[in-house]
CSV table of C-alpha atoms in Angstrom, one decimal:
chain,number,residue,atom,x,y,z
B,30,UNK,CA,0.0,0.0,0.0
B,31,UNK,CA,1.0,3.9,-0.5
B,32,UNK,CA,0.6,6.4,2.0
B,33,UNK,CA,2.9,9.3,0.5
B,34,UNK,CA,2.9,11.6,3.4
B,35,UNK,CA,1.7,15.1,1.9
B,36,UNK,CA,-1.5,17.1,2.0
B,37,UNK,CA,-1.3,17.1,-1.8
B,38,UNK,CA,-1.6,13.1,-1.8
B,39,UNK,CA,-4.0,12.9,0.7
B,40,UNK,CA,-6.7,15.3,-1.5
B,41,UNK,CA,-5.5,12.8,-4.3
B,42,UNK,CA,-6.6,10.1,-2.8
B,43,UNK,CA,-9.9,11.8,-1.5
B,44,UNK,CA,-10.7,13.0,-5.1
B,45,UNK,CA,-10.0,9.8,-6.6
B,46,UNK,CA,-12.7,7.9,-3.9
B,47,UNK,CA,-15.2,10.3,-4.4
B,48,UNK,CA,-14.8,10.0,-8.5
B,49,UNK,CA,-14.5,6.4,-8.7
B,50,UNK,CA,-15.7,4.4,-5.2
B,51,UNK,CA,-17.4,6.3,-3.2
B,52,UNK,CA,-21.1,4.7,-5.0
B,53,UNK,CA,-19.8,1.4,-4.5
B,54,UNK,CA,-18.8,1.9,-0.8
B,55,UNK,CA,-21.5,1.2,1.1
B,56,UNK,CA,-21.7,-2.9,-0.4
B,57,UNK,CA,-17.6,-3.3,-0.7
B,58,UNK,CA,-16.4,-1.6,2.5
B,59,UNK,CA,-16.6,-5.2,4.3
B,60,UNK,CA,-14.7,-7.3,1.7
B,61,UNK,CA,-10.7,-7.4,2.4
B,62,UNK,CA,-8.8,-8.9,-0.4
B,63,UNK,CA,-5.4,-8.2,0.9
B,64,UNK,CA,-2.6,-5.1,1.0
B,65,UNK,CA,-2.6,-4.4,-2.8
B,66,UNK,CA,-6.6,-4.5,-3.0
B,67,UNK,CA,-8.0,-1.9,-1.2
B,68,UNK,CA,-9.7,-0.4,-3.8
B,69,UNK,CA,-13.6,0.2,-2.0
B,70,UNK,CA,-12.2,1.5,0.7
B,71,UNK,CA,-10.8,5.5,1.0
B,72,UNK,CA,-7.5,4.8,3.1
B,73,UNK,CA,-7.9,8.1,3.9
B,74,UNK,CA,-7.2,7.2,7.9
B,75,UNK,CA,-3.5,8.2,8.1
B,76,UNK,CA,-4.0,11.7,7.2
B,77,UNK,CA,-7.4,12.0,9.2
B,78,UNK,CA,-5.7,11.0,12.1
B,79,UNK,CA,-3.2,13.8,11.8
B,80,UNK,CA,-5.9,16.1,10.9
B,81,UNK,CA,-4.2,16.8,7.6
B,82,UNK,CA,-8.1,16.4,6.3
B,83,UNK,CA,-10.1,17.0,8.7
B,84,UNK,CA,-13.2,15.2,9.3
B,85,UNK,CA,-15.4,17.9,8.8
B,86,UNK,CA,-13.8,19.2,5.2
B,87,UNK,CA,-14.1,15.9,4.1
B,88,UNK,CA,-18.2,15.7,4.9
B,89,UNK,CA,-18.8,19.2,3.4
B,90,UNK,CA,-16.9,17.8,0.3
B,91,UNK,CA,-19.0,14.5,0.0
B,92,UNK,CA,-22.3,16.8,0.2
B,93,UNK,CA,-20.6,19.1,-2.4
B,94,UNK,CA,-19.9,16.5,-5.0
B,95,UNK,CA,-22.3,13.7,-4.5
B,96,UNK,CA,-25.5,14.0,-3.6
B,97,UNK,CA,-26.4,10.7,-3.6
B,98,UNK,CA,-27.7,8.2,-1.1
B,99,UNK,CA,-25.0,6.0,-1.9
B,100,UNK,CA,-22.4,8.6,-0.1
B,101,UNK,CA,-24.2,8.2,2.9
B,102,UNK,CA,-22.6,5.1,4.4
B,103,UNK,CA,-19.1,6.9,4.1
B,104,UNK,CA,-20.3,9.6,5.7
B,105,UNK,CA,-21.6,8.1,8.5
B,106,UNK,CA,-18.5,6.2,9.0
B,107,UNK,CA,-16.8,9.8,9.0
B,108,UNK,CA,-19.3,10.5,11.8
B,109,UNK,CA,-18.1,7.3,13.8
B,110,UNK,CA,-14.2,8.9,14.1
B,111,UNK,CA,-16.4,12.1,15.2
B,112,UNK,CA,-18.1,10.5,17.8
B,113,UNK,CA,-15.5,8.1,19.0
B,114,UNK,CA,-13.6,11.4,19.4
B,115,UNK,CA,-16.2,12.7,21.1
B,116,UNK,CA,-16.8,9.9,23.4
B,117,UNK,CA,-13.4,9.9,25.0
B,118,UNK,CA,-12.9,13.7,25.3
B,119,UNK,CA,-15.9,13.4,27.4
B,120,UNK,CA,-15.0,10.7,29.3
B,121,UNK,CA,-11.2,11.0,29.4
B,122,UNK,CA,-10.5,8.3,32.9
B,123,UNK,CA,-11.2,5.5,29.7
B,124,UNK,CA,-7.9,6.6,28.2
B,125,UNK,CA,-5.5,7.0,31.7
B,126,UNK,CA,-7.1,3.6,33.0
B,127,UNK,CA,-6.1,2.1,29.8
B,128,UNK,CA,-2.6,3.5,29.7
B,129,UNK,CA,-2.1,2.2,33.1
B,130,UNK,CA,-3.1,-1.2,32.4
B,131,UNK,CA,-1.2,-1.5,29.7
B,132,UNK,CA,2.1,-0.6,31.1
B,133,UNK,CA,1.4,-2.9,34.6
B,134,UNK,CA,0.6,-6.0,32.3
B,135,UNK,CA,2.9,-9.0,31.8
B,136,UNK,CA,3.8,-9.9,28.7
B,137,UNK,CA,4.0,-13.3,28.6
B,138,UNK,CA,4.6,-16.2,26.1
B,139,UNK,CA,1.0,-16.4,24.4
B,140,UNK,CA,1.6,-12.7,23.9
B,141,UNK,CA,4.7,-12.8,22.5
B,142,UNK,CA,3.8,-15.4,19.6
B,143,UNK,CA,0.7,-13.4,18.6
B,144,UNK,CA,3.0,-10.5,18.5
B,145,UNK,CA,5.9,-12.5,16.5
B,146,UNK,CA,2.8,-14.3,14.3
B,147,UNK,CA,3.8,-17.6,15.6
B,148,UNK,CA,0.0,-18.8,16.9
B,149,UNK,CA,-2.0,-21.7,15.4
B,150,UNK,CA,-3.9,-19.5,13.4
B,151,UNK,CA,-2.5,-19.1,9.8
B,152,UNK,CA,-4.8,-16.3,8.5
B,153,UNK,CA,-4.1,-14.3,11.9
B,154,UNK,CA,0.0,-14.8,11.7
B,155,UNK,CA,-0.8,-13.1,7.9
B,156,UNK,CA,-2.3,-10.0,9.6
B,157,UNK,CA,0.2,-9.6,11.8
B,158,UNK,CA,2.7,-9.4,9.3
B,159,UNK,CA,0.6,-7.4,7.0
B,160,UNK,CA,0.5,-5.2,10.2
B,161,UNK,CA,3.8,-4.8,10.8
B,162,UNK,CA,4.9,-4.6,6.9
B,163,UNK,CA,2.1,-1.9,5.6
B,164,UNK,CA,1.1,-0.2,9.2
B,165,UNK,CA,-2.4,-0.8,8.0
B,166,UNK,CA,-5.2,-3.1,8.1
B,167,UNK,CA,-8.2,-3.4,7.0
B,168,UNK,CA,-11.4,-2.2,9.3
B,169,UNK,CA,-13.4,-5.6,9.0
B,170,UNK,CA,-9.7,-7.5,9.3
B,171,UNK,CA,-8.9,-5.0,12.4
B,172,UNK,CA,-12.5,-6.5,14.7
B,173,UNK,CA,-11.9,-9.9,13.2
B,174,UNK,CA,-8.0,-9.6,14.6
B,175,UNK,CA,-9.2,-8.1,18.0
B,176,UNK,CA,-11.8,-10.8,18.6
B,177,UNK,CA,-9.5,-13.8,17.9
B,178,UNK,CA,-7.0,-12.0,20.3
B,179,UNK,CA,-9.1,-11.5,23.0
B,180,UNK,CA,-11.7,-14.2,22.9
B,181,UNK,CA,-9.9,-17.1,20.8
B,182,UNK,CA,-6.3,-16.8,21.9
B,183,UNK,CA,-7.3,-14.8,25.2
B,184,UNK,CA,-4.9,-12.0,25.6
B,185,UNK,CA,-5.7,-8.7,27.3
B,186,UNK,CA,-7.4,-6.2,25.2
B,187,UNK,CA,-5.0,-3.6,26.2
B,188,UNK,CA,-2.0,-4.9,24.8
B,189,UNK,CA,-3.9,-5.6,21.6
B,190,UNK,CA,-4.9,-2.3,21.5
B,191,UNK,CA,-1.4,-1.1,22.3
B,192,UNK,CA,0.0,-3.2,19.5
B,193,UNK,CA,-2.2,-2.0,17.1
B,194,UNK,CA,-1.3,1.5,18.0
B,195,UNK,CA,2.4,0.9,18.1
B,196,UNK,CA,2.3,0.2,14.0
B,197,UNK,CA,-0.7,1.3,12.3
B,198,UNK,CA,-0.2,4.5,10.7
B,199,UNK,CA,-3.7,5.8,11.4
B,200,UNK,CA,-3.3,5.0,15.3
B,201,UNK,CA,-5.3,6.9,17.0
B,202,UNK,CA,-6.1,7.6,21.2
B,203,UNK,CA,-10.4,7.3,20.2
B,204,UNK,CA,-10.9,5.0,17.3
B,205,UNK,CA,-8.2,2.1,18.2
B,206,UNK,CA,-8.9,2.2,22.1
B,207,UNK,CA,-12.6,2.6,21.5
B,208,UNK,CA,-13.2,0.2,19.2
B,209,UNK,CA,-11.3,-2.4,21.2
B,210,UNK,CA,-13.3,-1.9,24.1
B,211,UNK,CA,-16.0,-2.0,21.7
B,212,UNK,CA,-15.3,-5.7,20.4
B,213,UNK,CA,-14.5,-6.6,24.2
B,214,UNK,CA,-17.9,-5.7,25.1
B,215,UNK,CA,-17.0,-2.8,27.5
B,216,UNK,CA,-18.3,0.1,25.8
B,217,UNK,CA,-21.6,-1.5,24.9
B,218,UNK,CA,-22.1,-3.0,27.6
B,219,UNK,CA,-22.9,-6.9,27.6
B,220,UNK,CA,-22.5,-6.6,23.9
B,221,UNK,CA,-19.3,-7.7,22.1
B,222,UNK,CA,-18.7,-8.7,18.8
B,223,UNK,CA,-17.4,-12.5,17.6
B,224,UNK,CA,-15.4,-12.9,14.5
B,225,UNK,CA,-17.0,-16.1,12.8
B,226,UNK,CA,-15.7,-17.9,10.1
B,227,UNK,CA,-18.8,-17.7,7.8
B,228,UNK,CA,-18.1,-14.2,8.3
B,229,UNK,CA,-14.3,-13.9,7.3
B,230,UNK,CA,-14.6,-16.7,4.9
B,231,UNK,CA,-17.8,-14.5,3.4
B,232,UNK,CA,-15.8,-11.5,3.2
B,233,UNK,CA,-12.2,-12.5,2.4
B,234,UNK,CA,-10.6,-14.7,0.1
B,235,UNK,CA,-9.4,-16.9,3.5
B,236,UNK,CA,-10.5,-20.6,4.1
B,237,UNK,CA,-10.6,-21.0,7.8
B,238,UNK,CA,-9.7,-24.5,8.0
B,239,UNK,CA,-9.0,-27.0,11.2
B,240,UNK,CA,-9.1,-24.0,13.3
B,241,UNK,CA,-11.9,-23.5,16.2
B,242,UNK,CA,-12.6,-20.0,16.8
B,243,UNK,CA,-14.5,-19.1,19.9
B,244,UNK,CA,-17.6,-17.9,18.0
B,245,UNK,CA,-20.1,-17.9,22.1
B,246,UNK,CA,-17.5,-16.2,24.2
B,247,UNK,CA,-19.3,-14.1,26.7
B,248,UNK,CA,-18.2,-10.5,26.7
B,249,UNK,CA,-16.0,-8.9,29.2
B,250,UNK,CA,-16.9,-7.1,32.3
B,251,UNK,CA,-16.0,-4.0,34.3
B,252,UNK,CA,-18.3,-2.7,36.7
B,253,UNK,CA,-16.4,0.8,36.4
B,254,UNK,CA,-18.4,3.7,35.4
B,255,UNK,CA,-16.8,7.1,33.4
B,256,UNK,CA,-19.4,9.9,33.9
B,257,UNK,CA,-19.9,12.3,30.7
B,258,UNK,CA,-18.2,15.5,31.1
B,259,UNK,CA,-17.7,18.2,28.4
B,260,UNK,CA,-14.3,19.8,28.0
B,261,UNK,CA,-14.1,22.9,30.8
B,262,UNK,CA,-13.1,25.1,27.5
B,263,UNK,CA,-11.8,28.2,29.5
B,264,UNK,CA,-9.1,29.7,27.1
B,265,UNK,CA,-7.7,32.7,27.1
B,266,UNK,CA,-7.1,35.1,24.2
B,267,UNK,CA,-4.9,33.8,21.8
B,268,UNK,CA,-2.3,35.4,19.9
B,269,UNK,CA,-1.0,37.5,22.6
B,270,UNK,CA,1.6,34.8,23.4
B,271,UNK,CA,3.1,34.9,20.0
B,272,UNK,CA,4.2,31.4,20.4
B,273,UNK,CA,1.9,29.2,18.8
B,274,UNK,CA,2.8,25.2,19.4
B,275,UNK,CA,1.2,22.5,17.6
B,276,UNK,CA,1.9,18.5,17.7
B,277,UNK,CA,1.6,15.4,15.0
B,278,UNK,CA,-2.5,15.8,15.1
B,279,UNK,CA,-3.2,18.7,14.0
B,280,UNK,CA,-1.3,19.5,10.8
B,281,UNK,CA,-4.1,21.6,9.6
B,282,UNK,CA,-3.6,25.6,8.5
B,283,UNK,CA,-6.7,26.2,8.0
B,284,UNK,CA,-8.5,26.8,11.2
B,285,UNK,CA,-10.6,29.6,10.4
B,286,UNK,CA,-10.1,30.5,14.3
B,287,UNK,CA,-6.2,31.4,13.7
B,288,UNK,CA,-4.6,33.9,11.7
B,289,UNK,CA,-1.1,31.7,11.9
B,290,UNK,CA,0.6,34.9,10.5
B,291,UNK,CA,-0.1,36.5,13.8
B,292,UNK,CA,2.4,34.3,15.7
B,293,UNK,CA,6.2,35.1,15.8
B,294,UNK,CA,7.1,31.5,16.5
B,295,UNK,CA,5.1,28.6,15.3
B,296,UNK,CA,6.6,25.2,17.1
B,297,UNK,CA,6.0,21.8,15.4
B,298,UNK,CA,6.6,18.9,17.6
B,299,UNK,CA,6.5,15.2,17.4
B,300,UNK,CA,7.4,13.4,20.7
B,301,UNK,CA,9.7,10.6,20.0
B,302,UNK,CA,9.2,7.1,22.2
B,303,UNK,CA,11.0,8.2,24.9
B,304,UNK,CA,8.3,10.9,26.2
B,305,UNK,CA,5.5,8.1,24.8
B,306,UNK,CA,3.9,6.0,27.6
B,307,UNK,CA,3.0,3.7,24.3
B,308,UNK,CA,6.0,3.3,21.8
B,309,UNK,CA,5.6,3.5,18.3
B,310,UNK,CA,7.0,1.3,15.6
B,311,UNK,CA,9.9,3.5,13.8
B,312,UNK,CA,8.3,3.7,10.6
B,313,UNK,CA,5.0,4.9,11.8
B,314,UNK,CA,7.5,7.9,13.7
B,315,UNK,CA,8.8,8.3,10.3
B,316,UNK,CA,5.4,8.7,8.1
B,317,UNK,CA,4.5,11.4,11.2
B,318,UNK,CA,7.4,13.3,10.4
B,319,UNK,CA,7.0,13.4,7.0
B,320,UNK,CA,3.7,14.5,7.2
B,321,UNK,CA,5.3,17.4,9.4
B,322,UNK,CA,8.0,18.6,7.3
B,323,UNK,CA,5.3,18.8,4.9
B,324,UNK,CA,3.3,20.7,7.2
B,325,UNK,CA,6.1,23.1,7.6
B,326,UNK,CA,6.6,23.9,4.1
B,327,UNK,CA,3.2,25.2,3.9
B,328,UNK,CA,3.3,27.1,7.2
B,329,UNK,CA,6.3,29.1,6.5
B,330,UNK,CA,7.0,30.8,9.8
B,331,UNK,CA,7.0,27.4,11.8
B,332,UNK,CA,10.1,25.5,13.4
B,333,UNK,CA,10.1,21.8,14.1
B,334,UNK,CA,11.2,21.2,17.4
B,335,UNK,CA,12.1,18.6,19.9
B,336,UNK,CA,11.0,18.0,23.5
B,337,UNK,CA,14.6,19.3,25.4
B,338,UNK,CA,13.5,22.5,23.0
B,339,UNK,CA,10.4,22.6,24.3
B,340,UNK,CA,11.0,22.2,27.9
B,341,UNK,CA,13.8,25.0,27.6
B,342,UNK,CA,11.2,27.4,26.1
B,343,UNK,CA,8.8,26.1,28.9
B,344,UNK,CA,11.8,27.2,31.9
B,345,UNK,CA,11.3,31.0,30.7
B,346,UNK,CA,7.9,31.3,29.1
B,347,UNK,CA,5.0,31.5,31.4
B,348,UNK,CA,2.3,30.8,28.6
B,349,UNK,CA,2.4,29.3,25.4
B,350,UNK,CA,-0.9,28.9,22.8
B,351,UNK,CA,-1.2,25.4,21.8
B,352,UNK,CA,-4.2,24.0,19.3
B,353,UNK,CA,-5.9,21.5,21.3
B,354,UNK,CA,-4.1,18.1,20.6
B,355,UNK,CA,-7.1,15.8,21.8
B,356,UNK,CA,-7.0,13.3,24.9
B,357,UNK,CA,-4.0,11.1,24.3
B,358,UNK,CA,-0.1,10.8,24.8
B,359,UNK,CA,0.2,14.8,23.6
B,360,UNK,CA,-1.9,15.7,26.2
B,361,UNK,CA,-0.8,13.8,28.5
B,362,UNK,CA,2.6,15.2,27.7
B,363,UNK,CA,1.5,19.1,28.0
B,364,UNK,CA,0.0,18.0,31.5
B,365,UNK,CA,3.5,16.8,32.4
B,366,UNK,CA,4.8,19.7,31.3
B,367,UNK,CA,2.9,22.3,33.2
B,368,UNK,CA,2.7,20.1,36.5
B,369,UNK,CA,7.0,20.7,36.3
B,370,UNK,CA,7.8,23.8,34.7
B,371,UNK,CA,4.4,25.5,36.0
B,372,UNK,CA,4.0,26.9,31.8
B,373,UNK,CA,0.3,27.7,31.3
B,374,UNK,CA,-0.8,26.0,28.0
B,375,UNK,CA,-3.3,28.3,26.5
B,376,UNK,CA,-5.8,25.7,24.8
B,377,UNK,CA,-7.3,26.6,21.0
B,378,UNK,CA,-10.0,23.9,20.8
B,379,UNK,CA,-12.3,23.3,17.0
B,380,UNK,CA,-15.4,24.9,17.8
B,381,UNK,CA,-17.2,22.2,15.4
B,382,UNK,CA,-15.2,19.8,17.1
B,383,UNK,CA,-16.8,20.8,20.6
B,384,UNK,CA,-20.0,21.5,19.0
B,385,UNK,CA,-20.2,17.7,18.1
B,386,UNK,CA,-18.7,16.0,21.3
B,387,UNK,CA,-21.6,17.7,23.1
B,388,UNK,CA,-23.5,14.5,21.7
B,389,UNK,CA,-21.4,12.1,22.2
B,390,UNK,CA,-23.1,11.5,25.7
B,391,UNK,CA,-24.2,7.9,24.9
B,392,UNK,CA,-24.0,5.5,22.2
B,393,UNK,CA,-23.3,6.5,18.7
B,394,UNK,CA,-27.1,5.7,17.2
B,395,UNK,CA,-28.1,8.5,19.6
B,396,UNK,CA,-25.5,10.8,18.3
B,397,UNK,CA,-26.2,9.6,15.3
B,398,UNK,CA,-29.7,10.7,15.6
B,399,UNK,CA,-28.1,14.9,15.7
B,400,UNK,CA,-26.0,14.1,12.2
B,401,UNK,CA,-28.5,16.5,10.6
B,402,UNK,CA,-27.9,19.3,13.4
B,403,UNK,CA,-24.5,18.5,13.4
B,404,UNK,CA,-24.9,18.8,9.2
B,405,UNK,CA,-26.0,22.1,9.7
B,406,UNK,CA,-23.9,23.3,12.2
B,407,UNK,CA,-20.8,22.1,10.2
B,408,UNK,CA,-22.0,23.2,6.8
């Protein structure tokens, strides 16, 4: 697969799907062939997740050039990465509790031969090199590989979530912890989902032979509740600072909100894996900061920085504006950063983001159920 990391490949790709595959979408978006034949499907993810095309442009685009119903599967699936965004910005305690497990597990032998692609299961090994070898998988192949690691070969969800983040290129703090939990049955509660083999053999060209998956597993439990609480949203004005920092998810100039000219300095920074609680696979580093440099050439008063930068700057500055980098390890960094260095990190949040977390208070047929007010809000 190619994921040339530039803005200009990323609208290629997006006109190309909407010219050629976005009317059949909606009955080949299940069906995975394998790396080289994606072709139904947008692969758009990797620059979504890095906001190089936002969610939101890509909707009003749809509605621009196709009106027809048949566009309205792909949107809706835009609207799932909206509201799985939404979901954990409102209930933030899902992502610390799952960085916490993660680092306190074990990982033992059963984990390490999933990880290597050394099970029983032939078809699984194959995605775990396709993982590793393209840093992407295909969404049906990504709930069929989470419910044969958690309920078939019984490994924590966390560290299958973890490895999933650690080399796809589209990794991202809501969809990929989400829809684990999802598949687990913790975020629907009492309600997971079973890979079958009618199922993959029905939508792959994979025979699943002399292999028993566990097709009744029960789903999993936690009796821990996460409240829904909206963003507290208190930002000062912006601009004043004249330092302006933004990180890896975000590579997007044009915020309406900003006038980027206005800022003297404009930092760009990428944390490498030793200020990540999660590390990520060096080529999935790599794609990030090509997508930055990129970045960079189109914002010409920024500087790419590193963290030692960043924490000097942070010894003398008392406040620096920063666009909202979403719950996650960049968040998570900024907090570390202020609770040592005292820096107050003036936040610049999406105002259509926040308009649509607002509904992300239950499951997403409910928030599904404001896509038109959100349509109209966003248009």
């Amino acid at each position: 697969m190619n994921f040339t990391a530039s803005k200009s490949s990323s609208l290629e790709k997006l006109d190309y799907f909407l010219s050629k595959n976005i009317t059949k979408y909606e009955n080949g978006r299940n069906f995975d062939f394998g790396p080289q034949n994606q072709r139904i499907v947008s692969c758009l993810s990797p620059y979504i997740t890095h906001r190089v095309l936002s969610e939101y442009d890509i909707i009003k685009k749809v509605i621009s050039m196709n009106t027809s119903k048949n566009s309205e599967k792909f949107v809706q699936e835009i609207f799932w990465r909206i509201y799985w965004r939404g979901w954990l910005e409102t209930h933030s305690e899902v992502w610390t509790d799952f960085v916490k497990e993660t680092v306190s597990l074990d990982c033992e032998e059963n984990y390490n031969r999933a990880v290597n692609g050394e099970t029983k299961i032939d078809f699984f090994n194959s995605w775990v090199k396709e993982l590793k070898n393209e840093n992407y998988l295909h969404n049906h192949t990504r709930m069929w590989f989470a419910s044969i690691w958690i309920f078939t070969l019984k490994l924590p969800w966390q560290l299958g979530a973890a490895f999933f983040l650690k080399h796809l290129l589209d990794g991202d703090s809501a969809s990929n912890t989400l829809s684990w939990r999802w598949v687990a049955g913790l975020h629907t509660k009492g309600k997971n989902y079973l890979a079958k083999k009618w199922n993959i053999e029905k939508f792959s060209n994979i025979a699943v032979k002399n292999i028993r998956l566990n097709e009744t597993a029960k789903p999993l439990f936690n009796n821990k509740t996460y409240p829904f609480k909206l963003p507290e949203c208190i930002t000062n004005a912006y601009n004043k600072n004249k330092i302006l920092l933004i990180f890896d998810n975000e590579l997007n100039n044009s915020n309406p909100k900003i006038n980027f000219s206005d800022y003297k300095q404009i930092f760009l920074l990428i944390l490498d894996n030793s200020k990540r609680q999660i590390e990520l696979d060096c080529k999935v580093l790599q794609f990030k900061r090509s997508l930055q440099l990129d970045f960079q050439e189109r914002l010409k008063n920024s500087k790419i920085i590193n963290h030692p930068f960043l924490e000097n700057i942070c010894k003398s500055t008392d406040e620096i504006d920063v666009l909202y980098p979403f719950i996650g390890e960049n968040y998570d960094y900024l907090n570390k950063l202020k609770k040592s260095f005292g820096t107050n990190f003036n936040i610049i949040y999406n105002e259509q983001d926040l308009y649509c977390w607002k509904f992300a208070n239950k499951g997403y047929f409910n928030f599904k159920k404001n896509s038109d007010t959100i349509l109209n809000q966003i248009g």
